[in-house]
């Protein structure tokens, strides 16, 4: 399994797909308005699944900001490792 998914890694993954620096990622932005297309989202999903995070494309598509994505990913990561925080 890959390294755990952290907020820094989440931002770095998004930045790489959007050709930005991680500090340029605004978590309040809409993924689609930021320029992510379905292929890039699928690529991100594969990276995050490799960390043990169980999330689907549809679940991401139902959320309208990177902050909502991060909330979902952390909830799913918590479920995988059994942590309560």
Short mmCIF file of N, CA and C in Angstrom, two decimals:
data_model
loop_
_atom_site.label_atom_id
_atom_site.label_comp_id
_atom_site.label_asym_id
_atom_site.label_seq_id
_atom_site.Cartn_x
_atom_site.Cartn_y
_atom_site.Cartn_z
N UNK A 1 0.84 -1.17 0.00
CA UNK A 1 0.00 0.00 0.00
C UNK A 1 0.89 1.25 0.00
N UNK A 2 0.44 2.29 -0.67
CA UNK A 2 1.18 3.55 -0.74
C UNK A 2 1.11 4.29 0.59
N UNK A 3 1.86 5.37 0.67
CA UNK A 3 1.84 6.20 1.87
C UNK A 3 0.42 6.68 2.14
N UNK A 4 0.10 6.96 3.42
CA UNK A 4 -1.25 7.42 3.74
C UNK A 4 -1.57 8.76 3.07
N UNK A 5 -2.84 8.96 2.83
CA UNK A 5 -3.28 10.21 2.23
C UNK A 5 -3.36 11.29 3.30
N UNK A 6 -2.61 12.35 3.08
CA UNK A 6 -2.61 13.50 3.98
C UNK A 6 -3.13 14.70 3.21
N UNK A 7 -3.44 15.77 3.94
CA UNK A 7 -3.89 16.99 3.27
C UNK A 7 -2.81 17.52 2.33
N UNK A 8 -1.56 17.45 2.75
CA UNK A 8 -0.47 17.91 1.88
C UNK A 8 -0.40 17.08 0.60
N UNK A 9 -0.55 15.77 0.74
CA UNK A 9 -0.51 14.92 -0.45
C UNK A 9 -1.73 15.17 -1.33
N UNK A 10 -2.90 15.34 -0.71
CA UNK A 10 -4.12 15.66 -1.45
C UNK A 10 -3.91 16.92 -2.29
N UNK A 11 -3.39 17.97 -1.66
CA UNK A 11 -3.13 19.22 -2.38
C UNK A 11 -2.10 19.01 -3.49
N UNK A 12 -1.05 18.25 -3.21
CA UNK A 12 -0.01 18.00 -4.21
C UNK A 12 -0.57 17.22 -5.40
N UNK A 13 -1.41 16.23 -5.13
CA UNK A 13 -2.02 15.45 -6.21
C UNK A 13 -2.90 16.34 -7.09
N UNK A 14 -3.73 17.16 -6.44
CA UNK A 14 -4.58 18.08 -7.20
C UNK A 14 -3.74 19.05 -8.02
N UNK A 15 -2.72 19.61 -7.38
CA UNK A 15 -1.86 20.58 -8.06
C UNK A 15 -1.19 19.98 -9.29
N UNK A 16 -0.73 18.76 -9.15
CA UNK A 16 -0.07 18.10 -10.29
C UNK A 16 -1.02 17.97 -11.47
N UNK A 17 -2.25 17.58 -11.20
CA UNK A 17 -3.23 17.41 -12.28
C UNK A 17 -3.69 18.73 -12.88
N UNK A 18 -3.58 19.80 -12.10
CA UNK A 18 -4.02 21.12 -12.56
C UNK A 18 -2.87 22.01 -13.00
N UNK A 19 -1.63 21.46 -12.98
CA UNK A 19 -0.44 22.20 -13.37
C UNK A 19 -0.27 23.47 -12.53
N UNK A 20 -0.44 23.30 -11.22
CA UNK A 20 -0.30 24.38 -10.25
C UNK A 20 0.68 23.97 -9.17
N UNK A 21 0.97 24.89 -8.27
CA UNK A 21 1.72 24.59 -7.06
C UNK A 21 0.71 24.23 -5.98
N UNK A 22 1.05 23.35 -5.05
CA UNK A 22 0.10 22.96 -4.00
C UNK A 22 -0.49 24.15 -3.24
N UNK A 23 0.28 25.18 -3.01
CA UNK A 23 -0.21 26.36 -2.31
C UNK A 23 -1.26 27.15 -3.08
N UNK A 24 -1.37 26.86 -4.37
CA UNK A 24 -2.36 27.55 -5.20
C UNK A 24 -3.73 26.86 -5.17
N UNK A 25 -3.81 25.72 -4.54
CA UNK A 25 -5.08 24.99 -4.46
C UNK A 25 -5.96 25.62 -3.39
N UNK A 26 -7.11 26.09 -3.80
CA UNK A 26 -8.09 26.65 -2.88
C UNK A 26 -9.13 25.56 -2.63
N UNK A 27 -9.23 25.10 -1.40
CA UNK A 27 -10.14 24.00 -1.09
C UNK A 27 -11.60 24.36 -1.29
N UNK A 28 -11.91 25.65 -1.40
CA UNK A 28 -13.30 26.06 -1.64
C UNK A 28 -13.66 26.03 -3.12
N UNK A 29 -12.67 25.82 -3.98
CA UNK A 29 -12.92 25.79 -5.42
C UNK A 29 -13.70 24.55 -5.84
N UNK A 30 -14.45 24.70 -6.90
CA UNK A 30 -15.13 23.58 -7.53
C UNK A 30 -14.12 22.81 -8.38
N UNK A 31 -14.09 21.48 -8.25
CA UNK A 31 -13.16 20.70 -9.06
C UNK A 31 -13.34 20.93 -10.57
N UNK A 32 -14.57 21.02 -11.02
CA UNK A 32 -14.80 21.21 -12.45
C UNK A 32 -14.42 22.61 -12.89
N UNK A 33 -14.75 23.61 -12.08
CA UNK A 33 -14.37 24.98 -12.42
C UNK A 33 -12.85 25.16 -12.40
N UNK A 34 -12.18 24.38 -11.57
CA UNK A 34 -10.72 24.45 -11.48
C UNK A 34 -10.05 23.82 -12.70
N UNK A 35 -10.80 23.01 -13.46
CA UNK A 35 -10.25 22.43 -14.68
C UNK A 35 -10.07 20.93 -14.68
N UNK A 36 -10.56 20.25 -13.65
CA UNK A 36 -10.45 18.78 -13.65
C UNK A 36 -11.48 18.19 -14.59
N UNK A 37 -11.05 17.26 -15.41
CA UNK A 37 -11.97 16.54 -16.28
C UNK A 37 -12.09 15.10 -15.77
N UNK A 38 -12.92 14.31 -16.40
CA UNK A 38 -13.19 12.95 -15.91
C UNK A 38 -11.94 12.07 -15.90
N UNK A 39 -11.06 12.23 -16.87
CA UNK A 39 -9.83 11.42 -16.91
C UNK A 39 -8.91 11.76 -15.75
N UNK A 40 -8.76 13.04 -15.47
CA UNK A 40 -7.90 13.44 -14.35
C UNK A 40 -8.50 13.01 -13.02
N UNK A 41 -9.82 13.09 -12.89
CA UNK A 41 -10.47 12.63 -11.66
C UNK A 41 -10.24 11.13 -11.49
N UNK A 42 -10.35 10.38 -12.56
CA UNK A 42 -10.12 8.93 -12.50
C UNK A 42 -8.67 8.64 -12.08
N UNK A 43 -7.73 9.42 -12.57
CA UNK A 43 -6.33 9.27 -12.19
C UNK A 43 -6.14 9.53 -10.70
N UNK A 44 -6.76 10.59 -10.20
CA UNK A 44 -6.69 10.90 -8.78
C UNK A 44 -7.30 9.78 -7.94
N UNK A 45 -8.44 9.27 -8.39
CA UNK A 45 -9.09 8.18 -7.66
C UNK A 45 -8.17 6.98 -7.52
N UNK A 46 -7.48 6.63 -8.57
CA UNK A 46 -6.57 5.48 -8.51
C UNK A 46 -5.44 5.73 -7.51
N UNK A 47 -4.91 6.94 -7.49
CA UNK A 47 -3.87 7.27 -6.51
C UNK A 47 -4.40 7.13 -5.09
N UNK A 48 -5.57 7.67 -4.86
CA UNK A 48 -6.13 7.67 -3.51
C UNK A 48 -6.57 6.29 -3.08
N UNK A 49 -7.06 5.50 -4.02
CA UNK A 49 -7.41 4.11 -3.69
C UNK A 49 -6.17 3.31 -3.30
N UNK A 50 -5.04 3.63 -3.91
CA UNK A 50 -3.79 2.94 -3.59
C UNK A 50 -3.36 3.20 -2.14
N UNK A 51 -3.88 4.26 -1.54
CA UNK A 51 -3.58 4.55 -0.13
C UNK A 51 -4.52 3.81 0.80
N UNK A 52 -5.49 3.11 0.23
CA UNK A 52 -6.46 2.39 1.06
C UNK A 52 -7.75 3.14 1.25
N UNK A 53 -7.93 4.24 0.54
CA UNK A 53 -9.13 5.06 0.66
C UNK A 53 -10.18 4.54 -0.32
N UNK A 54 -11.33 4.14 0.21
CA UNK A 54 -12.39 3.55 -0.60
C UNK A 54 -13.41 4.62 -0.97
N UNK A 55 -13.30 5.13 -2.19
CA UNK A 55 -14.21 6.17 -2.67
C UNK A 55 -14.46 5.94 -4.16
N UNK A 56 -15.63 6.36 -4.63
CA UNK A 56 -15.98 6.16 -6.04
C UNK A 56 -16.04 7.49 -6.78
N UNK A 57 -16.01 7.38 -8.08
CA UNK A 57 -16.13 8.56 -8.94
C UNK A 57 -17.44 9.28 -8.67
N UNK A 58 -18.52 8.54 -8.56
CA UNK A 58 -19.84 9.14 -8.35
C UNK A 58 -19.87 9.92 -7.03
N UNK A 59 -19.26 9.36 -6.00
CA UNK A 59 -19.23 10.06 -4.71
C UNK A 59 -18.50 11.39 -4.82
N UNK A 60 -17.41 11.42 -5.56
CA UNK A 60 -16.71 12.69 -5.77
C UNK A 60 -17.55 13.64 -6.61
N UNK A 61 -18.18 13.12 -7.64
CA UNK A 61 -18.97 13.96 -8.54
C UNK A 61 -20.14 14.63 -7.82
N UNK A 62 -20.63 14.02 -6.76
CA UNK A 62 -21.74 14.58 -6.00
C UNK A 62 -21.31 15.75 -5.11
N UNK A 63 -20.04 15.95 -4.95
CA UNK A 63 -19.52 17.01 -4.09
C UNK A 63 -18.98 18.16 -4.94
N UNK A 64 -19.19 19.38 -4.46
CA UNK A 64 -18.94 20.54 -5.31
C UNK A 64 -17.70 21.36 -4.94
N UNK A 65 -16.89 20.87 -4.01
CA UNK A 65 -15.66 21.60 -3.69
C UNK A 65 -14.57 20.61 -3.30
N UNK A 66 -13.33 21.07 -3.41
CA UNK A 66 -12.22 20.24 -2.96
C UNK A 66 -12.32 19.96 -1.47
N UNK A 67 -12.84 20.90 -0.70
CA UNK A 67 -13.01 20.70 0.75
C UNK A 67 -13.96 19.54 1.01
N UNK A 68 -15.02 19.45 0.23
CA UNK A 68 -15.96 18.32 0.38
C UNK A 68 -15.30 17.02 -0.03
N UNK A 69 -14.47 17.05 -1.05
CA UNK A 69 -13.71 15.85 -1.43
C UNK A 69 -12.83 15.42 -0.27
N UNK A 70 -12.10 16.38 0.31
CA UNK A 70 -11.19 16.05 1.40
C UNK A 70 -11.95 15.47 2.58
N UNK A 71 -13.10 16.03 2.90
CA UNK A 71 -13.92 15.50 4.00
C UNK A 71 -14.29 14.04 3.73
N UNK A 72 -14.76 13.76 2.52
CA UNK A 72 -15.13 12.39 2.16
C UNK A 72 -13.92 11.46 2.25
N UNK A 73 -12.80 11.89 1.69
CA UNK A 73 -11.60 11.05 1.70
C UNK A 73 -11.13 10.76 3.12
N UNK A 74 -11.17 11.74 4.00
CA UNK A 74 -10.72 11.50 5.37
C UNK A 74 -11.69 10.58 6.10
N UNK A 75 -12.98 10.71 5.82
CA UNK A 75 -13.96 9.79 6.43
C UNK A 75 -13.70 8.37 5.97
N UNK A 76 -13.42 8.20 4.70
CA UNK A 76 -13.18 6.86 4.14
C UNK A 76 -11.85 6.31 4.59
N UNK A 77 -10.85 7.15 4.76
CA UNK A 77 -9.56 6.70 5.25
C UNK A 77 -9.70 6.25 6.69
N UNK A 78 -10.44 7.01 7.48
CA UNK A 78 -10.68 6.66 8.87
C UNK A 78 -11.34 5.29 8.95
N UNK A 79 -12.29 5.03 8.05
CA UNK A 79 -12.98 3.76 8.04
C UNK A 79 -12.05 2.60 7.71
N UNK A 80 -11.05 2.86 6.89
CA UNK A 80 -10.11 1.81 6.50
C UNK A 80 -9.17 1.45 7.64
N UNK A 81 -8.63 2.47 8.32
CA UNK A 81 -7.64 2.18 9.35
C UNK A 81 -8.22 2.06 10.74
N UNK A 82 -9.52 2.31 10.89
CA UNK A 82 -10.18 2.14 12.17
C UNK A 82 -9.95 3.27 13.14
N UNK A 83 -9.32 4.34 12.73
CA UNK A 83 -9.07 5.47 13.63
C UNK A 83 -10.36 6.22 13.90
N UNK A 84 -10.44 6.83 15.06
CA UNK A 84 -11.61 7.60 15.42
C UNK A 84 -11.45 9.08 15.18
N UNK A 85 -10.26 9.52 14.86
CA UNK A 85 -10.04 10.96 14.67
C UNK A 85 -9.62 11.27 13.27
#
